[in-house]
PDB file of C-alpha atoms in Angstrom:
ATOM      1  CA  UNK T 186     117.425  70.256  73.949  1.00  0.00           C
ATOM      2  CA  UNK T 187     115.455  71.132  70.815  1.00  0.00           C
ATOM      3  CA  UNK T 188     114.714  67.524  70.276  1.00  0.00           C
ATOM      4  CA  UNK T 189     112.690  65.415  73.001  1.00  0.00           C
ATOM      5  CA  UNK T 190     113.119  62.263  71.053  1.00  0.00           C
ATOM      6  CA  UNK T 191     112.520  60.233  68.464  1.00  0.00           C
ATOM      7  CA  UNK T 192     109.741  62.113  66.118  1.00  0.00           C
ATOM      8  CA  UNK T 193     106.460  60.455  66.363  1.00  0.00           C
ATOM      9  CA  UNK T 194     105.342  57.434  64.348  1.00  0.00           C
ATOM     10  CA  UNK T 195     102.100  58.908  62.349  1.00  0.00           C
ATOM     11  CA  UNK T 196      98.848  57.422  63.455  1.00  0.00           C
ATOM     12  CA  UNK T 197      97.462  54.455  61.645  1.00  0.00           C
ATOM     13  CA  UNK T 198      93.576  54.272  61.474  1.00  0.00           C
ATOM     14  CA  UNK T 199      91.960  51.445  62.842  1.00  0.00           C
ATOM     15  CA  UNK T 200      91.577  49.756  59.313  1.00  0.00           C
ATOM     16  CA  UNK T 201      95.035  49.738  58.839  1.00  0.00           C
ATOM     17  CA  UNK T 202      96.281  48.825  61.932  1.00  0.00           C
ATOM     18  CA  UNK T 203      93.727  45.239  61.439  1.00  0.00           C
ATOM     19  CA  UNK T 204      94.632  44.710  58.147  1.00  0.00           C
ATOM     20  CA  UNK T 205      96.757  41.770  56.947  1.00  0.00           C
ATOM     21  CA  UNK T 206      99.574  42.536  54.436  1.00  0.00           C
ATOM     22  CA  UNK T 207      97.430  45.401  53.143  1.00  0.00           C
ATOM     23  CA  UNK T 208      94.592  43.643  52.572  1.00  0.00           C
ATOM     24  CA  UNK T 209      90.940  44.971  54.638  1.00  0.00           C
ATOM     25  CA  UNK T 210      89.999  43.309  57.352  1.00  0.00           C
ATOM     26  CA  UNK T 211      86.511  43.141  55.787  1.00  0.00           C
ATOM     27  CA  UNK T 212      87.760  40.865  52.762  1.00  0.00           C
ATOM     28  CA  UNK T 213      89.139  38.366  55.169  1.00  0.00           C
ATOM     29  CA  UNK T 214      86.203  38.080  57.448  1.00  0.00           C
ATOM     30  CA  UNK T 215      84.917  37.550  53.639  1.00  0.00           C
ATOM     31  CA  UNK T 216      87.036  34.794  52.742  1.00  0.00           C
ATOM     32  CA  UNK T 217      87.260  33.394  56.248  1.00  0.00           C
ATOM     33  CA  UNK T 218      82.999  33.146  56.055  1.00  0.00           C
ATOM     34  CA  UNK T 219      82.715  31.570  53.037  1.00  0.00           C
ATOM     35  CA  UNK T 220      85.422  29.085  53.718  1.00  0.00           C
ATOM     36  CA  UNK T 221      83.870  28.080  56.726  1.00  0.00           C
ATOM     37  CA  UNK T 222      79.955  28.118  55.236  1.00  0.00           C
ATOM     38  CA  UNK T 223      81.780  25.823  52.502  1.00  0.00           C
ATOM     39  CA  UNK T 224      83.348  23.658  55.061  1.00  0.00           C
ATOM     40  CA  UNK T 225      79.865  23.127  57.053  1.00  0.00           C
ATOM     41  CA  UNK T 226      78.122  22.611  54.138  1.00  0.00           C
ATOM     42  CA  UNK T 227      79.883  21.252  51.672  1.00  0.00           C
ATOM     43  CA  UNK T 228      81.253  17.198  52.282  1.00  0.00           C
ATOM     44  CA  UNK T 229      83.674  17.528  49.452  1.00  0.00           C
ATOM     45  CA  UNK T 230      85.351  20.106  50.152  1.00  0.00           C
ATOM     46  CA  UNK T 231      86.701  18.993  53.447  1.00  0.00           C
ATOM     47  CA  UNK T 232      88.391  16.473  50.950  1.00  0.00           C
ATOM     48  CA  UNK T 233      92.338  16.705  50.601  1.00  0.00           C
ATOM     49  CA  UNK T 234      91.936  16.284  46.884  1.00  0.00           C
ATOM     50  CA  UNK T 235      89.680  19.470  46.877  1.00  0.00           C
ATOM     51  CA  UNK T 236      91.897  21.215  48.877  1.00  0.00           C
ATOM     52  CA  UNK T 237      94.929  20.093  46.319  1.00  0.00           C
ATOM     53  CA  UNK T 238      93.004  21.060  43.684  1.00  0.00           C
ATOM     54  CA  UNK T 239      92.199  24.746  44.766  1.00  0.00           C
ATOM     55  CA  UNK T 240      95.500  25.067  45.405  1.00  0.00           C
ATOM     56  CA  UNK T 241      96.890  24.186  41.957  1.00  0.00           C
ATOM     57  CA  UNK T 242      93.954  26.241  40.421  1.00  0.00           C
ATOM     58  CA  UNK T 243      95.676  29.367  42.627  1.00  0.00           C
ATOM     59  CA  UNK T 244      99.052  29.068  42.250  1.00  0.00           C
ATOM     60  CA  UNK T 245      99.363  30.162  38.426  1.00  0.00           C
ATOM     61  CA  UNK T 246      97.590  33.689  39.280  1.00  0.00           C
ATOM     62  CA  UNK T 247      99.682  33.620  42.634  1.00  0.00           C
ATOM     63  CA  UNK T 248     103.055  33.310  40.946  1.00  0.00           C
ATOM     64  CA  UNK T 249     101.801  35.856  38.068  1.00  0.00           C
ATOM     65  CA  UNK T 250     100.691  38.110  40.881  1.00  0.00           C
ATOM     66  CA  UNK T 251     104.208  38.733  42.180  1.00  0.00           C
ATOM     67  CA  UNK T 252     105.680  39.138  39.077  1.00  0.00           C
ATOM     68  CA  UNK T 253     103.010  41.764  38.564  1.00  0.00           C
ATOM     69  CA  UNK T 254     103.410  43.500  42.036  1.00  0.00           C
ATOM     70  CA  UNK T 255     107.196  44.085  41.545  1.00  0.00           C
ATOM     71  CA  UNK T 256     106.120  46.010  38.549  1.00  0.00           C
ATOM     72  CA  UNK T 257     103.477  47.493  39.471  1.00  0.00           C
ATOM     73  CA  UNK T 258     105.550  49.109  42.691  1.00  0.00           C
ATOM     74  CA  UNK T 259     108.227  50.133  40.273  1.00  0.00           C
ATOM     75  CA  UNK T 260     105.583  52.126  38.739  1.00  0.00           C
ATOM     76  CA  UNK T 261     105.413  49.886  35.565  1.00  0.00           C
ATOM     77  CA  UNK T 262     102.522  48.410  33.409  1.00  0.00           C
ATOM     78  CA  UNK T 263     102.497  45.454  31.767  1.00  0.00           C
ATOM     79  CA  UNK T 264      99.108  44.690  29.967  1.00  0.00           C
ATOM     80  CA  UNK T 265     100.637  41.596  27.659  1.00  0.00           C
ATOM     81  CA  UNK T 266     101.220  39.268  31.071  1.00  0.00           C
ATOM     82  CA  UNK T 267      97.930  36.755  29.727  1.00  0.00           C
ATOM     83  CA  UNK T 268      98.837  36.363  26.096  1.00  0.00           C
ATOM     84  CA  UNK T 269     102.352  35.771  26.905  1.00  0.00           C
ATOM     85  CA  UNK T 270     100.821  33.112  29.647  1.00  0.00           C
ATOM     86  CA  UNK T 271      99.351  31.597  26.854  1.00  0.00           C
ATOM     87  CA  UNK T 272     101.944  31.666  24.355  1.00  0.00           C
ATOM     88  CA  UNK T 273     103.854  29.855  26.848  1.00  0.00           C
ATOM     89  CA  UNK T 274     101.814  27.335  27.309  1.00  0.00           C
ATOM     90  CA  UNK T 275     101.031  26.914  23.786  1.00  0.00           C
ATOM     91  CA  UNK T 276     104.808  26.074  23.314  1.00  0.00           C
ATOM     92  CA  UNK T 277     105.188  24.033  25.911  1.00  0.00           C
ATOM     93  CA  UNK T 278     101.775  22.094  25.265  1.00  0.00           C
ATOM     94  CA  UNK T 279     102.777  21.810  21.251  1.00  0.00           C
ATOM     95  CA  UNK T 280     106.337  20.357  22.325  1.00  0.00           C
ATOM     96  CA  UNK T 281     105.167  17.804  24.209  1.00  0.00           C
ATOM     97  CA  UNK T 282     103.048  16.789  21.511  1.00  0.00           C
ATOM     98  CA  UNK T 283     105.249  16.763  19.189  1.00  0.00           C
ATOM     99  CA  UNK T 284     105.309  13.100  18.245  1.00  0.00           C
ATOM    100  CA  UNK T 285     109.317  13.449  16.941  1.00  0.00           C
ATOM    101  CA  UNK T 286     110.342  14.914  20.197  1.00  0.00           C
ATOM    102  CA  UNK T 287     108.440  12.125  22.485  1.00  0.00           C
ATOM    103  CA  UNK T 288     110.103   9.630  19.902  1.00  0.00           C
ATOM    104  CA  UNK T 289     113.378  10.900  20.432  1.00  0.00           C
ATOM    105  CA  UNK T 290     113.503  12.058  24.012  1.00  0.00           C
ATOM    106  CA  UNK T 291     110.143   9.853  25.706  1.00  0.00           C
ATOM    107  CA  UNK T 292     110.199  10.970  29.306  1.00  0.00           C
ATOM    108  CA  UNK T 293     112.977  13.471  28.648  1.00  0.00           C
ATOM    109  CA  UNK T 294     110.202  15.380  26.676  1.00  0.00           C
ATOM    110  CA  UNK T 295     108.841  17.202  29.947  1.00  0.00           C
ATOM    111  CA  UNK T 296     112.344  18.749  30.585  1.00  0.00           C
ATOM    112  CA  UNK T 297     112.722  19.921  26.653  1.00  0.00           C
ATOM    113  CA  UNK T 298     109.073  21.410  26.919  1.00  0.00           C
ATOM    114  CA  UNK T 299     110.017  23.174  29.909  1.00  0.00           C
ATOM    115  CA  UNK T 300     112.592  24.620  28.747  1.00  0.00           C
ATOM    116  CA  UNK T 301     111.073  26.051  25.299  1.00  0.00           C
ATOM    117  CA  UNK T 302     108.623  27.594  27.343  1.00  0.00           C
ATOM    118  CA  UNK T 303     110.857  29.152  29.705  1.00  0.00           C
ATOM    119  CA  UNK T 304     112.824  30.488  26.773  1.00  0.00           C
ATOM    120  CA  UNK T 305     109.712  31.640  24.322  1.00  0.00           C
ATOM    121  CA  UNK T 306     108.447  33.678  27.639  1.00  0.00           C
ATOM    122  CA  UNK T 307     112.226  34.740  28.476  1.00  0.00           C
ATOM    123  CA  UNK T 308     112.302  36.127  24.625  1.00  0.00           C
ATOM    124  CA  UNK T 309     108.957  37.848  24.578  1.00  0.00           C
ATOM    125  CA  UNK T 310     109.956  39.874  27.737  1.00  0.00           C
ATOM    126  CA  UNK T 311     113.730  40.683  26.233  1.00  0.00           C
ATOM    127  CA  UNK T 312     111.871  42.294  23.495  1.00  0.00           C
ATOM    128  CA  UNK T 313     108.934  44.194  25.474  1.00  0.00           C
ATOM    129  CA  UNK T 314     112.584  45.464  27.509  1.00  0.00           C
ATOM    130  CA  UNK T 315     114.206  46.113  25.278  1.00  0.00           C
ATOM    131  CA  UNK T 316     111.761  48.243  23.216  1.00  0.00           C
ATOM    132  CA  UNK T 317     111.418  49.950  26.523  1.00  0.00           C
ATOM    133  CA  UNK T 318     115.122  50.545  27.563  1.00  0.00           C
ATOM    134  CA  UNK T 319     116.864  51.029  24.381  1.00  0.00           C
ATOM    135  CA  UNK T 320     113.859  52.573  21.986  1.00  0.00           C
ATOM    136  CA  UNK T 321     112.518  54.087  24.660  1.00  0.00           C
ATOM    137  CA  UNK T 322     109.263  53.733  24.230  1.00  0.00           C
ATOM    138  CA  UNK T 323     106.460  53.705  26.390  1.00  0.00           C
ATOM    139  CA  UNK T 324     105.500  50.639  28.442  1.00  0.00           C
ATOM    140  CA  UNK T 325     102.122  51.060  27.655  1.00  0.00           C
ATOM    141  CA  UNK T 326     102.268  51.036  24.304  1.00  0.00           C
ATOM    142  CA  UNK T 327     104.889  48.322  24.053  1.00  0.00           C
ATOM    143  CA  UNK T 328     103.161  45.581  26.375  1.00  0.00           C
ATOM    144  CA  UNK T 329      99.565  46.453  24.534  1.00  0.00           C
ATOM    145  CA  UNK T 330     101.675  45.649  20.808  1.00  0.00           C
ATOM    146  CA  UNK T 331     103.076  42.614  22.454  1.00  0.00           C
ATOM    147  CA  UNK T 332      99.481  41.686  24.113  1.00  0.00           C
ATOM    148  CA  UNK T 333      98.183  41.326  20.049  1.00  0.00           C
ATOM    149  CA  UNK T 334     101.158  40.360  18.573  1.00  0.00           C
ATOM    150  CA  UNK T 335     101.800  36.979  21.355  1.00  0.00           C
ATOM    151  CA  UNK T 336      98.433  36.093  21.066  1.00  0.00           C
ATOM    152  CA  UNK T 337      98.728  36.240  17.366  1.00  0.00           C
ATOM    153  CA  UNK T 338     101.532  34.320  17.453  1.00  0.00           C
ATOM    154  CA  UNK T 339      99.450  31.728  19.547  1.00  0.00           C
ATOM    155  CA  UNK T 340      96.965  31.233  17.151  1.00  0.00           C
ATOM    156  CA  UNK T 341      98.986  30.776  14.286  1.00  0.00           C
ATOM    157  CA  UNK T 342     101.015  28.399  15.806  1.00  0.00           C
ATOM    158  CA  UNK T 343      97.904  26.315  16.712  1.00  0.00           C
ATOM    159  CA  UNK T 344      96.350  27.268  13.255  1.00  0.00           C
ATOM    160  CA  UNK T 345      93.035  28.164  15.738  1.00  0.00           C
ATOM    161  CA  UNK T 346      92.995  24.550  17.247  1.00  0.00           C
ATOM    162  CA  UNK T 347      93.330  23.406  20.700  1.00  0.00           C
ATOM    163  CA  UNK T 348      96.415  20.987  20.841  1.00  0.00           C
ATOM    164  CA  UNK T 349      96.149  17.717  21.515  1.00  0.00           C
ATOM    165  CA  UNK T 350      97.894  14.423  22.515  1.00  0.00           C
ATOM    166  CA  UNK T 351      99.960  12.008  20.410  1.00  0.00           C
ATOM    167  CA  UNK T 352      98.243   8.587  20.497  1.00  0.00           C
ATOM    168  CA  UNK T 353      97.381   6.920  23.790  1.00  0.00           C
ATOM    169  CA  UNK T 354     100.616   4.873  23.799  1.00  0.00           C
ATOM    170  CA  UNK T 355     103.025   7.665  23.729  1.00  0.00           C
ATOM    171  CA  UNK T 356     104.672   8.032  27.588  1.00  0.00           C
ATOM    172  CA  UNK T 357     103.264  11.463  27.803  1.00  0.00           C
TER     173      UNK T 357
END
């Protein structure tokens, strides 16, 4: 018969055949070195605290990350992912200090904030989108315009300021 079988796999090279989810073996010997120097060396960070603490300081750019790799396979660009980051939190940061909302809502205040943030980022991506599906306009155009205009938007909000807390005795 013409056909012996199933066609032949192609041949990996040794690098990929070690490497970890795509990443080189040579940046995880890397991390896994200075992980372990830290660990030897370094009392506090065998702490649980320090260990709770890198991991909050990681998950923001993890959970941006796949957001960004689902684009970035679809053969997208989206340069406007930071200001709208901080947009975000700029809402949610001036709701819960807005001394009317803790007032009104005290504890309930968390879920509002959450929410205004969800929907201020929800918005600012319906309109990058949009201008990209309907107007069709290029994505790297459109996400460097919303880049300036979100962060912008950011500091007008804030008038330039960091924001800040209510008083002491507010619940939040």
């Amino acid at each position: 018969s013409p056909h012996a079988g199933p066609p032949a796999a192609p041949k990996q090279s040794l690098r990929q055949r070690c490497s970890f989810f795509g990443v080189p073996p040579g940046v995880l010997f890397g991390i896994l070195f200075l992980l372990i120097l830290l660990w030897a060396t370094t009392p506090s960070f065998r702490q649980v605290s320090t260990m709770q603490n890198l991991a909050q300081q990681v998950s923001l750019n993890a959970i941006i990350s796949v957001g960004m790799t689902f684009v970035i396979i679809t053969a997208g660009i989206d340069l406007s992912v930071g200001s709208i980051l901080g947009l975000v939190g700029t809402l949610t940061a001036m709701t819960l200090m807005a001394p009317h909302l803790v007032a009104r809502f005290g504890d309930m205040t968390m879920i509002v904030a959450i929410v205004v943030g969800l929907l201020g980022g929800a918005l600012v991506g319906f309109i990058n989108g949009a201008a990209m599906a309907w107007l069709k306009m290029q994505p790297f155009i459109v996400t460097l315009a919303t880049m300036w205009a979100v962060r912008g938007a950011a500091e007008v909000l804030t008038n330039g300021s960091p924001v800040g807390t209510v008083s002491p005795d507010q619940p939040l």
